[in-house]
Coordinates of C-alpha atoms in Angstrom, one line a residue:
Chain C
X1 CA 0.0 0.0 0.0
X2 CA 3.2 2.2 0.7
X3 CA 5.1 1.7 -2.3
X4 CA 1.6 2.2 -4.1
X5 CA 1.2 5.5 -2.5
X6 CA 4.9 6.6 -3.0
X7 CA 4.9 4.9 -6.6
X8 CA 2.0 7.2 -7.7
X9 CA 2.9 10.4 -6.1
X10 CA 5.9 9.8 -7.4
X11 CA 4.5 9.0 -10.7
X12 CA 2.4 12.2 -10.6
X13 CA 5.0 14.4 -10.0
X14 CA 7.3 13.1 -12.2
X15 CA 4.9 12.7 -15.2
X16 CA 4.9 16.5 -15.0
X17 CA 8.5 17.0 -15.5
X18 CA 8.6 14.4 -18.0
X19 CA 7.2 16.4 -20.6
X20 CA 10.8 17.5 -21.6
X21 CA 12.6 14.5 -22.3
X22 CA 14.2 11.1 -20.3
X23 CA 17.6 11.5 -19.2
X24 CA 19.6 8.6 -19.9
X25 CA 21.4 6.3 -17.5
X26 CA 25.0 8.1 -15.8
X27 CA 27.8 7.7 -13.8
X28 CA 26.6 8.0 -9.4
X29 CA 22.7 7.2 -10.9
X30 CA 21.3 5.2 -8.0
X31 CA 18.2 2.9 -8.3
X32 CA 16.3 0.4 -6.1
X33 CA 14.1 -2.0 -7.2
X34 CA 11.7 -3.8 -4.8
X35 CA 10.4 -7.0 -6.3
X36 CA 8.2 -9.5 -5.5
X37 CA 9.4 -13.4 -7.3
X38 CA 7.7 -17.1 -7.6
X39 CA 10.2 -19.3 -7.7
X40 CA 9.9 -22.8 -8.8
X41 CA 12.9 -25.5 -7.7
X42 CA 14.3 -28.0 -10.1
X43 CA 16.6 -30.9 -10.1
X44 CA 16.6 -33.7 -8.2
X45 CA 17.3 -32.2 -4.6
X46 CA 15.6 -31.4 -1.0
X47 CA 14.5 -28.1 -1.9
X48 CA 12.1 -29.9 -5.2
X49 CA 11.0 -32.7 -3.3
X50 CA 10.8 -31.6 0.5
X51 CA 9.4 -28.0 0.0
X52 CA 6.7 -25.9 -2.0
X53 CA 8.1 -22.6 -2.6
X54 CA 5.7 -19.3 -1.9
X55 CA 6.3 -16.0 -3.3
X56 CA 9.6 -14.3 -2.4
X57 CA 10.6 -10.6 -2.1
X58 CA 13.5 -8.8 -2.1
X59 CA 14.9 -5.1 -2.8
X60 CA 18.0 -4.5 -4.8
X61 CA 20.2 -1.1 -4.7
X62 CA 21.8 -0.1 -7.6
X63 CA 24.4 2.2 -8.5
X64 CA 25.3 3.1 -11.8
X65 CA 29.6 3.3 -13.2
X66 CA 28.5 3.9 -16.5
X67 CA 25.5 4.3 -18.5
X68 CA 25.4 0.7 -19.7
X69 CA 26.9 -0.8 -16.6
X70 CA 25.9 -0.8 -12.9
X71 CA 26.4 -2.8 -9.5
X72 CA 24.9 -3.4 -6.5
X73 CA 23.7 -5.5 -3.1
X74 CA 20.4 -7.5 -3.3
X75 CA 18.3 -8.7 -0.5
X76 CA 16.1 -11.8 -1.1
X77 CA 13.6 -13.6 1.2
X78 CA 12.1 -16.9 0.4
X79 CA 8.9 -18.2 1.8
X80 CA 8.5 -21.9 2.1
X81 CA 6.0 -24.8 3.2
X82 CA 7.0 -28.3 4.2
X83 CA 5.5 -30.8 2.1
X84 CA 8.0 -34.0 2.6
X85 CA 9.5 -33.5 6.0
X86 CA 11.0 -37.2 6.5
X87 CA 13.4 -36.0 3.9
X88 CA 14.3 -33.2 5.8
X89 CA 14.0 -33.8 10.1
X90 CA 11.7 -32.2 11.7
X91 CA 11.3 -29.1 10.4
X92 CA 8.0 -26.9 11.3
X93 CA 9.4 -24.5 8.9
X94 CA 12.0 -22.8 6.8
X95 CA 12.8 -19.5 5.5
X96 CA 14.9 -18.7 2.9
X97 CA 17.4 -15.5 3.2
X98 CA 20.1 -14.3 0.5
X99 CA 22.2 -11.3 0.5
X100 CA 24.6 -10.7 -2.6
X101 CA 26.2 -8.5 -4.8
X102 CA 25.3 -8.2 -8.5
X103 CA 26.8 -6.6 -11.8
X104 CA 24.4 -5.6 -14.8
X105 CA 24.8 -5.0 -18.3
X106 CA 22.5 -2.6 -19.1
X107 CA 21.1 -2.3 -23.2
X108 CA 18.8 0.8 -24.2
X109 CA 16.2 -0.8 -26.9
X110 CA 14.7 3.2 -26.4
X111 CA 14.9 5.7 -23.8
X112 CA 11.7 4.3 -22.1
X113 CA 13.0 0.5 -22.5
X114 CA 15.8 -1.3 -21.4
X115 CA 17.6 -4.8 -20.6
X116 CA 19.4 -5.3 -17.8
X117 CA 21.8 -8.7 -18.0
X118 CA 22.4 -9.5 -14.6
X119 CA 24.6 -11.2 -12.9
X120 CA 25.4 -12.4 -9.0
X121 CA 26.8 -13.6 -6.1
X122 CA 26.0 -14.0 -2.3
X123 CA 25.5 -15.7 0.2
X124 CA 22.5 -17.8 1.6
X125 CA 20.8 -19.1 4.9
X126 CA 18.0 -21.2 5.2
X127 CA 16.6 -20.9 8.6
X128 CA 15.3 -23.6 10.1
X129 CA 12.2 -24.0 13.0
X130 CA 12.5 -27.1 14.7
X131 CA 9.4 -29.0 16.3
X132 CA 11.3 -28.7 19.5
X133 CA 10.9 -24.7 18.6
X134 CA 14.6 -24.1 18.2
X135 CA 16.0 -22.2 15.2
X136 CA 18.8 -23.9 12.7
X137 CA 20.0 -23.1 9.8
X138 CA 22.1 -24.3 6.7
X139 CA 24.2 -22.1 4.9
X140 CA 25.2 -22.0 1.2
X141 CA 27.0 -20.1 -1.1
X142 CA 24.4 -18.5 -3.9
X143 CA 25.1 -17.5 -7.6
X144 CA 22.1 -16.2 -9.9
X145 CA 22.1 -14.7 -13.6
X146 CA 19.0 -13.6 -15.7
X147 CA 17.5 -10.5 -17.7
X148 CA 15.0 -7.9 -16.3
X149 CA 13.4 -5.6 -18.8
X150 CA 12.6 -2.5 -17.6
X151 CA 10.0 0.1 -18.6
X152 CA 10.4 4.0 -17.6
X153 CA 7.7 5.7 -16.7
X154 CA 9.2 8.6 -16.2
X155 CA 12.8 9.8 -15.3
X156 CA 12.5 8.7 -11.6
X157 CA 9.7 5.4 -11.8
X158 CA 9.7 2.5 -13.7
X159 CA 8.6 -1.1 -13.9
X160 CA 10.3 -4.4 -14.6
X161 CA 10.0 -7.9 -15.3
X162 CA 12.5 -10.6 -15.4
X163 CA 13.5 -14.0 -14.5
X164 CA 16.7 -15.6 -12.9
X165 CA 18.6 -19.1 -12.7
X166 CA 19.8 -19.7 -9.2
X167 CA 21.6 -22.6 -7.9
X168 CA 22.7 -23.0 -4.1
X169 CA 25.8 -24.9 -3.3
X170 CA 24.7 -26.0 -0.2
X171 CA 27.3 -26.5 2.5
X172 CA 25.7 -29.5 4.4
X173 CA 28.0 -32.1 5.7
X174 CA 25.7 -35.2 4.6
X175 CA 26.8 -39.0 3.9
X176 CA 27.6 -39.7 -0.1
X177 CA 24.6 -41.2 -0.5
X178 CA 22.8 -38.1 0.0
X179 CA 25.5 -36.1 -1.4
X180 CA 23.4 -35.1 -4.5
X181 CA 20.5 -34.6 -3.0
X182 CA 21.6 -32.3 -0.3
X183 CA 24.5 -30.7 -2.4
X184 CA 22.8 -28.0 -4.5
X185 CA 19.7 -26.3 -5.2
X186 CA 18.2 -25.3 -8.2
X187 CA 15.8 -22.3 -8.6
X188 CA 13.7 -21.0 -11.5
X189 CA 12.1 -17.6 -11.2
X190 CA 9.8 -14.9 -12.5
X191 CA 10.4 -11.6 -10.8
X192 CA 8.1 -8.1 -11.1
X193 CA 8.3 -5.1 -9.5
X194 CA 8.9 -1.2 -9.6
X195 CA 12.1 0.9 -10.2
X196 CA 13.2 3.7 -8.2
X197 CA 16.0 6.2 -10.3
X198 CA 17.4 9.2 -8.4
X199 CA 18.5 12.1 -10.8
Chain J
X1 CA 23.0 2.8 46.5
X2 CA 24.3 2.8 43.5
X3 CA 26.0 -0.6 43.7
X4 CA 22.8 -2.5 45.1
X5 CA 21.3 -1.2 42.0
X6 CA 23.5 -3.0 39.6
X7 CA 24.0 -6.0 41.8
X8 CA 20.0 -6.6 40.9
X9 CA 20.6 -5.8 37.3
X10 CA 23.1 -8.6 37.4
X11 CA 20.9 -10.8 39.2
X12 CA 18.2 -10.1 36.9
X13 CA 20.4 -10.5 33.7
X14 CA 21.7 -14.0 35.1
X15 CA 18.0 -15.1 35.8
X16 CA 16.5 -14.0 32.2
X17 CA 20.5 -16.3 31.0
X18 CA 19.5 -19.1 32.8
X19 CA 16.0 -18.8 31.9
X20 CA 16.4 -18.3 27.9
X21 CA 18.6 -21.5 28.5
X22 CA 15.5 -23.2 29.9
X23 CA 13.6 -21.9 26.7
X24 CA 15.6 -23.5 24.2
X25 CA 16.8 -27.0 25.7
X26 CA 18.1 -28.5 22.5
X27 CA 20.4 -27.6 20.3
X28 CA 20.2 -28.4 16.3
X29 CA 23.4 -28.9 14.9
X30 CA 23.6 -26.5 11.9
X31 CA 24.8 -27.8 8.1
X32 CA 24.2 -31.8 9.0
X33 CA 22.0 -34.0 8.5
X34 CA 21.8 -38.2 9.5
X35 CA 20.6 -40.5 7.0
X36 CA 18.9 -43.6 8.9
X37 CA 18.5 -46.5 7.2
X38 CA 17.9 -50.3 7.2
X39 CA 15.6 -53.6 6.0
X40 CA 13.1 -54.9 9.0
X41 CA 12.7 -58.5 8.7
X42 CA 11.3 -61.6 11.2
X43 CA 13.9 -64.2 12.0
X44 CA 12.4 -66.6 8.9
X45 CA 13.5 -63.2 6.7
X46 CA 10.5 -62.1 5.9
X47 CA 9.7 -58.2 5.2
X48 CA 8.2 -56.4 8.7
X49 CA 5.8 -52.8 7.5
X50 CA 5.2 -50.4 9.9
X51 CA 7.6 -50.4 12.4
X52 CA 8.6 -46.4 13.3
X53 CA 12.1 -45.6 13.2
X54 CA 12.6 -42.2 15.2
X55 CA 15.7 -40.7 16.0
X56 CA 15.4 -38.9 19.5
X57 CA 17.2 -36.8 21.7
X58 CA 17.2 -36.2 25.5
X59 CA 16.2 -32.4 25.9
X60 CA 18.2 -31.0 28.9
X61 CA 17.4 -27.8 29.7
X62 CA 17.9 -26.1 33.0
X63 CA 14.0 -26.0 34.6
X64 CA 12.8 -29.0 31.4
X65 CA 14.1 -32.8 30.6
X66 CA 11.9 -34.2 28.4
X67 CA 12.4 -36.4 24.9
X68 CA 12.0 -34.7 21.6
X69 CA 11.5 -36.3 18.0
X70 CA 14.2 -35.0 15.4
X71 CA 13.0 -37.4 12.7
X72 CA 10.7 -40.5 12.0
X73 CA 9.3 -43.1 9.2
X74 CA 7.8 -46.4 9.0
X75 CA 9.1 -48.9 7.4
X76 CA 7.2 -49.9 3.5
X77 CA 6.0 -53.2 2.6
X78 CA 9.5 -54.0 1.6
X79 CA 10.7 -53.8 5.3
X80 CA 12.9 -50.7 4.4
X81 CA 13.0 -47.7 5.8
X82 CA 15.1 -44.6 4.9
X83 CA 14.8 -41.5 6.6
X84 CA 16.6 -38.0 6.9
X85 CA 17.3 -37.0 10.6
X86 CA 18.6 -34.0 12.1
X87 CA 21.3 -34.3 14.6
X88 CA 21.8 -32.3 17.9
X89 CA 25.1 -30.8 19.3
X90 CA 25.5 -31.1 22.3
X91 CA 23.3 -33.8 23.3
X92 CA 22.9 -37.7 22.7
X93 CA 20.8 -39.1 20.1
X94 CA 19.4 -42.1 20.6
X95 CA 17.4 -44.1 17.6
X96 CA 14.0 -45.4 18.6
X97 CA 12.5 -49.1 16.9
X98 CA 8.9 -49.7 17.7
X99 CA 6.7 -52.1 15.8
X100 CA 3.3 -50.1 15.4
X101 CA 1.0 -53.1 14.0
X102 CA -1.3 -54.1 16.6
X103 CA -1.4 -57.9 14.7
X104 CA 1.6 -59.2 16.6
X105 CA 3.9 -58.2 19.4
X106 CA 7.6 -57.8 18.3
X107 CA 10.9 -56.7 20.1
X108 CA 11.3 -52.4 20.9
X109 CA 14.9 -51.0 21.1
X110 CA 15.7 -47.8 22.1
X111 CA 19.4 -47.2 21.7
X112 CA 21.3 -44.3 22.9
X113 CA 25.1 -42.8 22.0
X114 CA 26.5 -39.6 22.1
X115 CA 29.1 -41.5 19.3
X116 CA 25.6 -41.5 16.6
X117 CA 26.2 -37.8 16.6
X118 CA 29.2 -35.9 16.1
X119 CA 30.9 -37.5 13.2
X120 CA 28.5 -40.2 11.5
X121 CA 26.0 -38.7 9.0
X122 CA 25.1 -42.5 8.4
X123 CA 23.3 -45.0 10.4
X124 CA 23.0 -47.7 8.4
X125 CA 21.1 -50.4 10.4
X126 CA 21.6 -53.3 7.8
X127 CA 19.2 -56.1 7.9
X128 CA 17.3 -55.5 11.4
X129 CA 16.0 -59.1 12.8
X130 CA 12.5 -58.5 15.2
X131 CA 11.6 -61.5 16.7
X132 CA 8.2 -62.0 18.5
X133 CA 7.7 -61.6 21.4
X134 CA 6.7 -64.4 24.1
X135 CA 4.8 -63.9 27.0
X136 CA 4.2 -67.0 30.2
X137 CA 2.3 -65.8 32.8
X138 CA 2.4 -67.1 36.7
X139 CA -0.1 -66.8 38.8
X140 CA 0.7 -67.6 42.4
X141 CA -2.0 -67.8 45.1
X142 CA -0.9 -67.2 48.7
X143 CA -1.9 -66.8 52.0
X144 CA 1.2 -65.2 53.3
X145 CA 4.2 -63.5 52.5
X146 CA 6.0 -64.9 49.7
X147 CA 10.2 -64.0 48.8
X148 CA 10.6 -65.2 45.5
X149 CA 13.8 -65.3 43.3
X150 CA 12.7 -65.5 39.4
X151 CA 15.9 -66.6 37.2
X152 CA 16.2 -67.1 33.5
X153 CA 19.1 -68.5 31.4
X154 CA 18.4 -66.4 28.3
X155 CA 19.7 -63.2 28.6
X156 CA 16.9 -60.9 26.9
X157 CA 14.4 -62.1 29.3
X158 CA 12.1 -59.1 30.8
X159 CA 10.4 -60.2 34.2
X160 CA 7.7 -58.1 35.3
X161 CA 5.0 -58.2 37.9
X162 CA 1.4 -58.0 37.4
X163 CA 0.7 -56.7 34.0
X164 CA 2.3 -56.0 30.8
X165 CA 2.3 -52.0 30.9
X166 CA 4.2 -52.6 33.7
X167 CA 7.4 -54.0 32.1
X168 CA 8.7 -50.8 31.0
X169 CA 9.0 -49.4 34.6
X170 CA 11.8 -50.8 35.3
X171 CA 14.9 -48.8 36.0
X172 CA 17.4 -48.7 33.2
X173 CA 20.5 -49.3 34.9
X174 CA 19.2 -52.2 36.5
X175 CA 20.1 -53.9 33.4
X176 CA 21.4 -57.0 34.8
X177 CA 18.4 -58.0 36.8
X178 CA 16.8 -56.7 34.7
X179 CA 17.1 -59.7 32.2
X180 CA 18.6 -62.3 34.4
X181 CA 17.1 -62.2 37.5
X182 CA 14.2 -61.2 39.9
X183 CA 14.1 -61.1 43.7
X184 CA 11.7 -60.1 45.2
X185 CA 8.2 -60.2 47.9
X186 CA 4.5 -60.7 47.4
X187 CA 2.6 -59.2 50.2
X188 CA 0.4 -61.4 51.7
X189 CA -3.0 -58.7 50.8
X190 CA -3.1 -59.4 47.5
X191 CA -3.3 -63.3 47.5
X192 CA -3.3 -63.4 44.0
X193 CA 0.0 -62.0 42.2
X194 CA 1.1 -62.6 38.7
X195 CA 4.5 -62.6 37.6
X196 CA 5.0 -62.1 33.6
X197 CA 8.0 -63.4 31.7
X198 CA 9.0 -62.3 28.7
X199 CA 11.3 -63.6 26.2
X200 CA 12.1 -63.1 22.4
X201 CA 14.0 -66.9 22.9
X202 CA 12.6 -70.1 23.7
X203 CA 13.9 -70.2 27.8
X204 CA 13.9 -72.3 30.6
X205 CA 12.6 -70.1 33.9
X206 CA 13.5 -71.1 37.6
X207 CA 10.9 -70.0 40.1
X208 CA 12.3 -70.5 44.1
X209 CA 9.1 -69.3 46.4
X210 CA 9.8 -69.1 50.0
X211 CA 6.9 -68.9 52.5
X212 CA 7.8 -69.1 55.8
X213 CA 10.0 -72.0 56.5
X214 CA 8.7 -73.5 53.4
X215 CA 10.5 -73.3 50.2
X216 CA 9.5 -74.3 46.7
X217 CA 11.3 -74.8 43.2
X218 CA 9.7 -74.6 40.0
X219 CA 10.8 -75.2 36.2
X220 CA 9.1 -73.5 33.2
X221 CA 9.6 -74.0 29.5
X222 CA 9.0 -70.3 28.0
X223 CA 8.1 -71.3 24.8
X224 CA 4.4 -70.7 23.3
X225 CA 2.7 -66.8 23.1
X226 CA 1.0 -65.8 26.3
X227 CA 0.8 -69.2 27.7
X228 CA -0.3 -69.7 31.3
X229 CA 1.0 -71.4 34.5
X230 CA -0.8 -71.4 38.5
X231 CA 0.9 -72.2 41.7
X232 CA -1.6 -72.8 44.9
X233 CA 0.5 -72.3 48.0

């Protein structure tokens, strides 16, 4: 309801400058994107069989070294349920947290539409309730790629849509039988959401 | 003044310590993960369903002790079970084998080691044998105060008194008499006292009653389910 609110004061106001013309993409431009993703496992591993994935959200912050080229930090949360716990322990329930760093190509189709080729890295904890009620978690190391297109409203609010490849090298000490299963994870995803661009 | 103060803010900080310690009695190891597995079968090698495999672990907090279930499954209709168990650190883990078919009465283990946890991410139980389990009942009438000394060859016999819900009471470090021998005294009030044996072997019992100066010796073949024996004194 916020980012509603903000997006279409923001909107408002801007669509009033934006009579004059979109400036493009600089050096120091900053942007943050807030997203919302459904995410979809694959493979033959824990997270496919043992879990149904809900919707995730996340926020990325950009900043901008060139007009085609930007980095940044990313923030991801992933909602899960349960559905197979004998192939897990007894877990009540799991959430899914990554922080990163990203790199982006970024292709002007027009001054309203763009593609951004991302890129990233970070690092990933799933957080674990127990039955008993205590919290544990397994850690893994996270890398992601996939393009966003991006549509500018004006010269400070835009909208994107993109998906993402993610894999999870999971860092759980497991026997070899269950060294497949429990040593990566595999996530497809379609992510939406709105673009913030300072000056 | 000033001192007092901070003496009960150190009290009070060491209460809420000890008490979020109490909150969370067991920890999860993080990163690891137990695979459990193994084939039920009877002793003629067929398949045994539904027994539960659970892995457990003794919760020892500072106000609680309780048991708590990290993982369970049943075995299929192949006898197998595989399961994926969390593991605890510290704390023991113990591994839980209960037959949940009503149809026939087989052997329980419960088998506790702090060695399960720690290094092994595998517990391979191999081909599991259950055997049946067979139950002689004794009935002894008395008028008076009986000693009694109950003694079986066959080391997994369980002795109990009265009833069968009762054979779990006993203590767990009395392991010895527990499956060896039984001494112990019939109150004259009840007149009518039942001691249970049971066995997962084919045994021989030894019953010695003593009632006053009188002493008698028995010799039962533990060998048939729930089968029945009476003494008059």
């Amino acid at each position: 309801m916020i980012v509603l609110i903000i997006c279409s004061t923001v909107s408002v106001k801007a669509q009033e400058q934006d009579r004059t013309k979109f400036s493009p993409h600089h050096f120091n431009r900053i942007q943050l994107d807030p997203e919302l993703s459904l995410f979809t496992a694959i493979g033959d591993n824990f997270l496919k069989d043992a879990y149904d994935l809900k919707i995730g959200t996340g926020i990325t912050a950009s900043f901008y070294l060139h007009k085609n080229w930007y980095i940044g930090t990313r923030f991801l949360n992933i909602n899960t349920q349960i559905t197979r716990p004998e192939n897990l322990g007894d877990i009540k329930k799991t959430n899914i947290f990554t922080f990163g760093v990203h790199g982006a190509y970024v292709y002007e189709f027009t001054e309203r539409l763009y593609l951004d080729l991302i890129a990233g890295i970070g690092s990933t904890g799933y957080y674990h309730d127990s039955k008993f009620g205590t919290n544990f978690r397994d850690s893994a190391t996270s890398i992601w790629g996939g393009p966003k297109i991006s549509y500018r409203i004006n010269n400070f609010f835009g909208i994107f849509l993109g998906s993402e490849f993610r894999r999870d090298f999971m860092n759980i000490e497991v026997s070899e039988q269950l060294d497949d299963y429990f040593g990566n994870a595999n996530l497809l995803s379609i992510r939406a959401g709105v673009r913030f661009i300072t000056h | 003044m000033n001192s007092i103060k901070s003496g009960y803010t150190c009290a009070l900080i060491v209460a809420m310590l000890l008490l979020l310690q109490a909150c969370t009695p067991v920890s999860i190891e993080n990163n690891k993960r137990i695979l459990v597995q193994g084939k039920f079968v009877t002793p003629e090698g067929a398949a045994i369903q539904g027994i539960r495999v659970s892995t457990k672990t003794d919760i020892k907090g500072f106000l609680s002790r309780g048991q708590g279930t990290l993982s369970e499954a049943l075995s299929d209709e192949n006898g197998d079970v595989s399961m994926v168990s969390l593991d605890v650190d510290p704390g023991i883990l113990c591994l839980d084998i209960k037959n949940t078919s009503n149809e026939r009465r087989l052997q329980s283990f419960t088998v506790c080691d702090s060695s399960f946890s720690r290094k092994e991410t595998l517990l391979d139980l191999g081909e599991f044998v259950l055997k049946e389990i067979i139950g002689t009942s004794i009935i002894i009438r008395h008028n008076s105060d009986v000693y009694y000394t109950l003694r079986s060859e066959a080391p997994s016999v369980r002795i109990g008194i009265e009833d069968w819900n009762e054979l779990s009471s006993y203590d767990d470090l009395d392991l010895a008499s527990k499956y060896t021998t039984r001494e112990s005294f019939l109150n004259s009030e009840n007149q009518v006292d039942t001691l249970r044996v049971t066995t997962t072997n084919n045994s021989t019992v030894y019953l010695k009653l003593q009632s006053g100066l009188e002493e008698y010796t028995y010799e039962f073949e533990v060998n048939e389910i729930d089968a029945s024996y009476e003494i008059d004194l």
